[in-house]
Short mmCIF file of C-alpha atoms in Angstrom, two decimals:
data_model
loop_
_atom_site.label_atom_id
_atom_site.label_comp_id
_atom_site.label_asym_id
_atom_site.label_seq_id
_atom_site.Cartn_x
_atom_site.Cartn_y
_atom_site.Cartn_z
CA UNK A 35 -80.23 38.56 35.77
CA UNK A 36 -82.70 36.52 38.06
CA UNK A 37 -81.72 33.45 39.50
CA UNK A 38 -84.12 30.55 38.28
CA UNK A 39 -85.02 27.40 39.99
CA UNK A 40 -82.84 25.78 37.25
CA UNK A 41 -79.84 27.41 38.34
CA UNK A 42 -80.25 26.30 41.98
CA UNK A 43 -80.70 23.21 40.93
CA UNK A 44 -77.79 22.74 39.10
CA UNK A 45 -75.88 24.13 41.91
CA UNK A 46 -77.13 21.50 44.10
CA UNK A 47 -76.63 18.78 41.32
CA UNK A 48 -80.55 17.69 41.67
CA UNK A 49 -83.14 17.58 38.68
CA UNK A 50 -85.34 20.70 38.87
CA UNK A 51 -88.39 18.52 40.27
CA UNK A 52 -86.13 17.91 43.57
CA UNK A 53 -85.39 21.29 43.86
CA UNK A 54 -89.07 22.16 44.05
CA UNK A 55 -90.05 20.03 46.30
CA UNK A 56 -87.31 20.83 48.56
CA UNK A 57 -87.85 24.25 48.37
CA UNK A 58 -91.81 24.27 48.57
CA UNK A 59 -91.51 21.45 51.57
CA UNK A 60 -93.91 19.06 49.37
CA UNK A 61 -92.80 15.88 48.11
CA UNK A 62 -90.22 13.33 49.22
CA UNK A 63 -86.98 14.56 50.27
CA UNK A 64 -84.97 14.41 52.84
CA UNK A 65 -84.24 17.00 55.65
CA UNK A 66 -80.33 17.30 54.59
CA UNK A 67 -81.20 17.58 51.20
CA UNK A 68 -84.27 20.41 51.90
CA UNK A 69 -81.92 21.92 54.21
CA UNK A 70 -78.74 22.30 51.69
CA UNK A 71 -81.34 23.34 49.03
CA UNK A 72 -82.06 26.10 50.87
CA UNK A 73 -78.55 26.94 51.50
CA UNK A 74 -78.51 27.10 48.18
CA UNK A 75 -81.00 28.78 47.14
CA UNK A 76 -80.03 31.56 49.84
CA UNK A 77 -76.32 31.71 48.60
CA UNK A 78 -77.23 32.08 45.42
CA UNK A 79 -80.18 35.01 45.95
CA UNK A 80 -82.81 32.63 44.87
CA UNK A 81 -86.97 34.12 45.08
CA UNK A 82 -89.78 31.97 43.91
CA UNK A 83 -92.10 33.30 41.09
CA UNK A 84 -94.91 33.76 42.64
CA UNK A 85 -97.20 33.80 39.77
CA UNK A 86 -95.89 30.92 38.15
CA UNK A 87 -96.31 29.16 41.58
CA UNK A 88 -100.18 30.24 41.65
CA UNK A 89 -100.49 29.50 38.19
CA UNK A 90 -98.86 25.38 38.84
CA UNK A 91 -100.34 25.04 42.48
CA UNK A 92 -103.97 27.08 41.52
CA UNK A 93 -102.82 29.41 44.95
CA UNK A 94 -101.60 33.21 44.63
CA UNK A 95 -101.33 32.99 48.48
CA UNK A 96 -102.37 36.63 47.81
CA UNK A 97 -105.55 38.19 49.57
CA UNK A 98 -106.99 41.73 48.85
CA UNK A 99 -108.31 44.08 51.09
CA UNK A 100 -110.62 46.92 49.63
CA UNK A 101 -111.18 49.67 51.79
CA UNK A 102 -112.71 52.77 50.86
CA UNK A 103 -109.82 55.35 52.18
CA UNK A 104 -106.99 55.28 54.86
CA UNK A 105 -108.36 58.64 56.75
CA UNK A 106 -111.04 56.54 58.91
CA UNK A 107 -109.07 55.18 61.29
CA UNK A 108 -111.10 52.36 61.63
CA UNK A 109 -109.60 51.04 58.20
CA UNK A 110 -106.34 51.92 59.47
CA UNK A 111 -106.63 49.58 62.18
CA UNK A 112 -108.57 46.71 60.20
CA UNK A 113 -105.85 47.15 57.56
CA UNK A 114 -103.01 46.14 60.38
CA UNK A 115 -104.75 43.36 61.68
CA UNK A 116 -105.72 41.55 58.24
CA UNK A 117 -102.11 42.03 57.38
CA UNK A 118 -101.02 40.74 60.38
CA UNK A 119 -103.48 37.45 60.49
CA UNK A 120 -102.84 36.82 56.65
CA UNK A 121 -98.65 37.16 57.10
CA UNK A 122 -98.87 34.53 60.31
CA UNK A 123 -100.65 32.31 57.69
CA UNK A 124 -97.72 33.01 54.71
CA UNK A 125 -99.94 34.86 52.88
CA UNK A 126 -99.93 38.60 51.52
CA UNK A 127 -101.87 41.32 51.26
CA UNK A 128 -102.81 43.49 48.82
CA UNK A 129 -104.55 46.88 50.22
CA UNK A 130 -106.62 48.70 48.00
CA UNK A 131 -108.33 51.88 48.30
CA UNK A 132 -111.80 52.28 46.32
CA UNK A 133 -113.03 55.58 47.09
CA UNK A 134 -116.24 55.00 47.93
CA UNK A 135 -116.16 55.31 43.97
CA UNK A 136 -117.97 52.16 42.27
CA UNK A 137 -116.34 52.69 39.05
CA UNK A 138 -113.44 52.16 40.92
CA UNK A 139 -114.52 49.82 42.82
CA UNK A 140 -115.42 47.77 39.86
CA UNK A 141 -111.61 48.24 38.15
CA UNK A 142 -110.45 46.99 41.12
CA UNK A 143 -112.00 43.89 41.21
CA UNK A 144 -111.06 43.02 37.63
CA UNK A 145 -107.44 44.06 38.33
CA UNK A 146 -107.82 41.34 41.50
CA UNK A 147 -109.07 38.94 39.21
CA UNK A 148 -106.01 39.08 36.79
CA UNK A 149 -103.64 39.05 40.28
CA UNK A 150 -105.53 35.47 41.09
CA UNK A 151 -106.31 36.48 44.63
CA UNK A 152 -107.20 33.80 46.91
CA UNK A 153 -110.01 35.69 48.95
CA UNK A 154 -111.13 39.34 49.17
CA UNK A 155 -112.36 40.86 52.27
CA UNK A 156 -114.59 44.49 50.66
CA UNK A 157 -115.76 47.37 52.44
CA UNK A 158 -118.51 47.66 49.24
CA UNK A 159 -120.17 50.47 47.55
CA UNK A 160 -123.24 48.78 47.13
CA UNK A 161 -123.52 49.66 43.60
CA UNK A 162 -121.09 46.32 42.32
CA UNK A 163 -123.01 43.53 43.53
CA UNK A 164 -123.23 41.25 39.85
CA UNK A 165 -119.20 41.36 39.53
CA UNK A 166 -119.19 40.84 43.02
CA UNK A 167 -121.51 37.89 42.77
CA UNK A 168 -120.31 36.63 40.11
CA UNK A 169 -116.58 37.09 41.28
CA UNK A 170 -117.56 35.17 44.12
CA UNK A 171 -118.44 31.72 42.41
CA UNK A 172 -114.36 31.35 42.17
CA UNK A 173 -112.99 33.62 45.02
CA UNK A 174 -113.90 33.16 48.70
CA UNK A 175 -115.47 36.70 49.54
CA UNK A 176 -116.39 38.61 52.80
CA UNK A 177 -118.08 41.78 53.15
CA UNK A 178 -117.11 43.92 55.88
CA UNK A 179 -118.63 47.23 57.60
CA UNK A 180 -121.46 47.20 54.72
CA UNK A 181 -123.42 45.06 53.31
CA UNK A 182 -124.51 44.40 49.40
CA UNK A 183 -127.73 44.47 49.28
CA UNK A 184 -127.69 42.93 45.50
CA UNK A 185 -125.81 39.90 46.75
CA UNK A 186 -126.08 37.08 49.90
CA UNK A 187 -122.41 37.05 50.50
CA UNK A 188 -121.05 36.78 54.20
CA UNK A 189 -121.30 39.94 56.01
CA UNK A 190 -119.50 41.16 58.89
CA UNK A 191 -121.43 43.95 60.39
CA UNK A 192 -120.88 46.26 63.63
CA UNK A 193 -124.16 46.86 65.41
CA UNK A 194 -124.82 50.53 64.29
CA UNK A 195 -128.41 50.68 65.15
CA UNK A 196 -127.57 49.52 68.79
CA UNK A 197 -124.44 52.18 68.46
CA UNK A 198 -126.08 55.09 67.21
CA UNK A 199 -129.18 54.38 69.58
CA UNK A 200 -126.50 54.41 72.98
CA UNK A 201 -125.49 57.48 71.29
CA UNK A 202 -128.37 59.66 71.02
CA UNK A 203 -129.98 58.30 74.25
CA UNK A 204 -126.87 59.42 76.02
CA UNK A 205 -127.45 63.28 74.66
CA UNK A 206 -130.80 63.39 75.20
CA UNK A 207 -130.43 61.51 79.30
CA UNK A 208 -127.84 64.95 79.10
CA UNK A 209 -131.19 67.18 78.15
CA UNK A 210 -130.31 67.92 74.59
CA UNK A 211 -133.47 67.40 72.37
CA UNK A 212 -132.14 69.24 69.70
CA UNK A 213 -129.37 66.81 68.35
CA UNK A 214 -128.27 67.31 65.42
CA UNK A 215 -127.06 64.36 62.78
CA UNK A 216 -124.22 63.71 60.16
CA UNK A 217 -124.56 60.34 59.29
CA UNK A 218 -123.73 58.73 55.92
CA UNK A 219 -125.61 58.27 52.76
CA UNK A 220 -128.82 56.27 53.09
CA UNK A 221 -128.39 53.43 50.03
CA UNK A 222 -125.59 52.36 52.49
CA UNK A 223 -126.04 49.60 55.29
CA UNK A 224 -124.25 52.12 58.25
CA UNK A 225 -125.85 55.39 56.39
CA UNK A 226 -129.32 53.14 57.07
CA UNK A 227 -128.80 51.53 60.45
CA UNK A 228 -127.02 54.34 62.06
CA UNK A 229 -130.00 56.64 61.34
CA UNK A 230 -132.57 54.53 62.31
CA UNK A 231 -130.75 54.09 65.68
CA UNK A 232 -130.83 57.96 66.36
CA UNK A 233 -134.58 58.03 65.34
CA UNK A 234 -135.57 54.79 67.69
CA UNK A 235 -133.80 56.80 70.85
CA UNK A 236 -135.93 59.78 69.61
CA UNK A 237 -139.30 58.14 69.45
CA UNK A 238 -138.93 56.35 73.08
CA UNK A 239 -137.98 59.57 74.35
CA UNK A 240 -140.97 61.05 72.77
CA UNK A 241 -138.89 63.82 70.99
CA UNK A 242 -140.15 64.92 67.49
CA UNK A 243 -138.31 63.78 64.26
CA UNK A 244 -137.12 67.15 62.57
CA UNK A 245 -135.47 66.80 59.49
CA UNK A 246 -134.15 69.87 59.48
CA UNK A 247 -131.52 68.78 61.73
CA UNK A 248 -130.58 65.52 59.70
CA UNK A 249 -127.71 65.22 56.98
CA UNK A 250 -126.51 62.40 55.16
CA UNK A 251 -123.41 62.14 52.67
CA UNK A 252 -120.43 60.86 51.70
CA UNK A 253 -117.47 59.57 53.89
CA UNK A 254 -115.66 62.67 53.73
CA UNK A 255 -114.14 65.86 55.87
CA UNK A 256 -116.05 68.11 53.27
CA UNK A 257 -119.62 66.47 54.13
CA UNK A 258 -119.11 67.45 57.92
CA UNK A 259 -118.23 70.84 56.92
CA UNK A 260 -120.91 71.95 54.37
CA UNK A 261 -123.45 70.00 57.30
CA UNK A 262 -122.09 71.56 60.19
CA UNK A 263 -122.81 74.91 58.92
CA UNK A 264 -125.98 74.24 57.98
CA UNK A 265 -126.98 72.80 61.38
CA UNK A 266 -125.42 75.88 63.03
CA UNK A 267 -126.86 78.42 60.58
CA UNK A 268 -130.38 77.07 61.46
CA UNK A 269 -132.38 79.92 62.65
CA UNK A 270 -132.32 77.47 66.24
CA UNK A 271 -129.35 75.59 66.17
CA UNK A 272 -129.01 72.32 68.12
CA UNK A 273 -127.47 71.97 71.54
CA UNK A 274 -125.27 69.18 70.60
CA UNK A 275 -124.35 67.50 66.80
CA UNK A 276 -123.65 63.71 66.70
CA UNK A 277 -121.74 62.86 64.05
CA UNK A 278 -121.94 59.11 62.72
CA UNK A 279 -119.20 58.72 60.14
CA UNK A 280 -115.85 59.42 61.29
CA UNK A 281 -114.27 61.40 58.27
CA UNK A 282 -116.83 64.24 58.33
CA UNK A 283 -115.63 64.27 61.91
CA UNK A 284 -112.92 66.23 60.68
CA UNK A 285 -114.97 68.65 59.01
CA UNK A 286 -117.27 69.49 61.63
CA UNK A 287 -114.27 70.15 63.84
CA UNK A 288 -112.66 72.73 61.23
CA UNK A 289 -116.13 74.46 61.25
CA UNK A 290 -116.62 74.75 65.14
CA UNK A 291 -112.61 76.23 65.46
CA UNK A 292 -113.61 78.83 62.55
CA UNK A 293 -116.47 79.85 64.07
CA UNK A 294 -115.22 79.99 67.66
CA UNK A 295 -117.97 77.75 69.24
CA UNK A 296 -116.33 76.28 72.18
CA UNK A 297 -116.67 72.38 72.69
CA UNK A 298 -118.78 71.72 75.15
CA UNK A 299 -119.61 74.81 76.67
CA UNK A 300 -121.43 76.15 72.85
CA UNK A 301 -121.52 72.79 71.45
CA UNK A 302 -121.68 69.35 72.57
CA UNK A 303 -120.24 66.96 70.12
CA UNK A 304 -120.45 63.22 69.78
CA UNK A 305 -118.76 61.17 67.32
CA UNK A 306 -118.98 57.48 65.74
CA UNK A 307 -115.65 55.67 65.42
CA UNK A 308 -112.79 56.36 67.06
CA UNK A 309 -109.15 57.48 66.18
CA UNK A 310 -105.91 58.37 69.10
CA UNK A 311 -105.99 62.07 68.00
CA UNK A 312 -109.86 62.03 69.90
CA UNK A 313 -108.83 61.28 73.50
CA UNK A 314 -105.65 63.69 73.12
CA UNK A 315 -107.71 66.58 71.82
CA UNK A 316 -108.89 69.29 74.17
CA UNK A 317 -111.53 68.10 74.95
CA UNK A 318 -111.43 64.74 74.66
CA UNK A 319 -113.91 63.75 72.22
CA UNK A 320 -117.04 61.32 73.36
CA UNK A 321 -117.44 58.91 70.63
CA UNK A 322 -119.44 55.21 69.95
CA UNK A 323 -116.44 53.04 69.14
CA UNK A 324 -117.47 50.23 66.35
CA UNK A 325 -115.15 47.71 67.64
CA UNK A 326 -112.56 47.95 64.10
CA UNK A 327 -110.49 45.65 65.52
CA UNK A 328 -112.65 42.98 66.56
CA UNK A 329 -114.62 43.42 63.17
CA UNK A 330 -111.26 43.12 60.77
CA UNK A 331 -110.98 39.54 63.56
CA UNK A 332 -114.12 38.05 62.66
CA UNK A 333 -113.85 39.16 59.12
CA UNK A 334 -110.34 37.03 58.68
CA UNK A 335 -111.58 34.41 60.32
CA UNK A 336 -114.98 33.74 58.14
CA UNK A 337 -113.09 34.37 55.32
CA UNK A 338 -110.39 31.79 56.35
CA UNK A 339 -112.82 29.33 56.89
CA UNK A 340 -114.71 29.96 53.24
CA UNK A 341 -110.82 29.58 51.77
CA UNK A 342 -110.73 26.32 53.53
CA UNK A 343 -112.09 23.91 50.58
CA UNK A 344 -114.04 21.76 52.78
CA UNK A 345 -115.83 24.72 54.71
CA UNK A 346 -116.08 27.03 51.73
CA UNK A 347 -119.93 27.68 50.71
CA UNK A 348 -121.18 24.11 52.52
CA UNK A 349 -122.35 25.81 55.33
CA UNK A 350 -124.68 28.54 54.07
CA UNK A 351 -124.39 32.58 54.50
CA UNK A 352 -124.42 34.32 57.52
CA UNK A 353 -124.53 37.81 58.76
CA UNK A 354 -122.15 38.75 61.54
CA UNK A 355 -122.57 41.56 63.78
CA UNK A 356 -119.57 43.09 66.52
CA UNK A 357 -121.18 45.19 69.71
CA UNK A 358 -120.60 48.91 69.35
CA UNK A 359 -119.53 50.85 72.92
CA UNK A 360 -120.02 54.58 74.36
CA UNK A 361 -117.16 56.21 75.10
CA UNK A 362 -117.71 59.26 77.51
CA UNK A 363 -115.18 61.89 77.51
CA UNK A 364 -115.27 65.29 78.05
CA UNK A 365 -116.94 67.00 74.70
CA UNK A 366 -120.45 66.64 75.80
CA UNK A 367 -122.08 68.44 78.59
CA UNK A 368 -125.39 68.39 80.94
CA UNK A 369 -128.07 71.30 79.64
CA UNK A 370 -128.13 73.87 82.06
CA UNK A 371 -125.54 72.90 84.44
CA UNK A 372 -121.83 73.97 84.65
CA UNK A 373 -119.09 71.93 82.58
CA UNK A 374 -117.96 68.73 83.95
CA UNK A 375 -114.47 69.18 85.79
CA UNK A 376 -112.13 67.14 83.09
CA UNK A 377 -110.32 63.93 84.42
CA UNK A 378 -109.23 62.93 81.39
CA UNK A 379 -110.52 59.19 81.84
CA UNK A 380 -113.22 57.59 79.89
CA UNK A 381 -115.78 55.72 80.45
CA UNK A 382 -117.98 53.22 78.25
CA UNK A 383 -121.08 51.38 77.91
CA UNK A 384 -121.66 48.93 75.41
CA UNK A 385 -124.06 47.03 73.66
CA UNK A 386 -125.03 43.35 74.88
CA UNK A 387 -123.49 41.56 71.65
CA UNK A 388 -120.12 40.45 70.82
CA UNK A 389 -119.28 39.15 67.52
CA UNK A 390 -122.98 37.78 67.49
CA UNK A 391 -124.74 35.73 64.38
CA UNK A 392 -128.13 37.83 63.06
CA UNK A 393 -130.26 37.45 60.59
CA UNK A 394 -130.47 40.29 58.09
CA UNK A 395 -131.80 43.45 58.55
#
């Protein structure tokens, strides 16, 4: 049987009212008294209801984070540093994975609802925004990654079109002009922006759009796969495949080991995002890192300041953008010439802004 704030009370031989304040550190008591209370309350194997606590003080201390899977690293990292930030703060959080899935997606948020969450930082599918709107009117919201186009909530945003841009141009100043892209589905923000990055770098390097070598789809291994072969089944394959979501990643690499193409001698490959496994593979993988970390920063700290009840929705809605970097490793290779000798070190470029307010795109 539970131990009740009753029963520690009657321990301590205080009313029950003492005993919460004591043990909440609200109210008037005195430092001996708080500090036998919790004595107490630790002898005795005392835990505060935390729903009843929301339900009396209107705060779950709980905060949900709504990712679409744990395989992108990226989420892996944001994932560790919201926990972290919200724990330092005495809050939790509550990680949930959506699929990319909007029915699930939308389940989620109603099962967040019913938990009384205190804010909700969403990777979204684009396909909510009315519950998320509407959610929003009592719950402090931040989008993060992507933005909902239905809505005008607070967006954090890495600069993909910058990224994917730094990207391409770096193939094509290697003498590849036929680059290949995986990139994600185009009713999402990154699907968009990443996309039109990789066309912009194109067009200034007066290089023909061919469609032929484009593919979009979902945020999975299987969507690098079923692209990859189609890229290299082409009846002229491209020199080097950029691949701008980091899960199909995976499936582009199972395709190139299957077929025997060696990386970069057959095959130069570039990748968006990065994970640890991509600098210890052989050879280290080139990628355009989105800054995770420094996005899952700025995404706690808007949505700290929308908890805060003076700050939250008096100061309008912005758009937030984090500076995406090249990462030069060893999987992508100068046309014509010999393979690079491999050092093993990398070496990056980046884009000019850092955690930068934009308007919308």
């Amino acid at each position: 049987m539970s131990v009740t704030l009753k029963d520690v009370a009657q321990a301590a031989r205080v009313s029950v009212s003492t005993a919460s304040r004591a043990l909440t550190g609200t109210g008037l008591t005195s430092e001996r008294t708080q500090q036998r209370l919790l004595r107490i309350a630790r002898e005795l194997g005392y835990r505060p209801n935390p729903i009843a606590r929301g339900l009396k003080t209107g705060q779950s201390r709980l905060v949900a984070l709504l990712v679409h899977n744990l395989t992108n690293a990226s989420f892996q990292v944001m994932a560790e540093v919201v926990q972290a930030r919200l724990k330092a703060l005495g809050y939790q959080m509550l990680l949930c994975i959506g699929g990319d899935d909007p029915q699930q997606e939308s389940d989620t948020l109603t099962t967040l609802v019913d938990h009384r969450i205190d804010g909700l930082i969403v990777v979204p599918t684009g396909k909510n925004g009315a519950q998320l709107k509407a959610l929003s009117k009592d719950v402090p919201i931040v989008c993060l990654v992507r933005r909902d186009d239905a809505t005008d909530l607070e967006t954090v945003l890495a600069d993909d079109p910058q990224g994917a841009y730094l990207g391409t141009r770096h193939l094509i100043e290697l003498g590849h002009k036929r680059i290949g892209l995986i990139v994600g589905r185009q009713d999402t923000t990154s699907g968009r922006e990443r996309l039109s990055g990789y066309v912009r770098a194109l067009r200034e390097a007066e290089i023909g759009r061919d469609d032929t070598l484009i593919h979009a789809g979902h945020f999975v291994p299987e969507t690098g796969a079923t692209c990859a072969r189609k890229l290299l089944d082409l009846p002229r394959p491209p020199s080097a495949i950029f691949v701008a979501n980091h899960e199909a990643t995976l499936g582009v690499l199972r395709v190139t080991a299957e077929r025997k193409i060696a990386i970069p001698d057959d095959l130069s490959l570039l990748c968006y995002e990065d994970m640890p496994w991509f600098e210890w593979h052989r050879p280290a993988i080139s990628i355009v890192d989105n800054g995770a970390r420094d996005l899952a920063n700025l995404a706690v700290d808007r949505l700290l300041h929308r908890m805060d009840a003076k700050g939250n929705g008096n100061d309008g809605v912005r758009e937030y953008r984090v500076g995406a970097r090249l990462i030069k490793r060893d999987s992508c290779r100068q046309i014509g010439a010999a393979a690079p000798a491999k050092s093993g070190r990398s070496k990056s470029s980046s884009s000019k802004s850092s955690a930068a307010k934009s308007a919308k795109v």
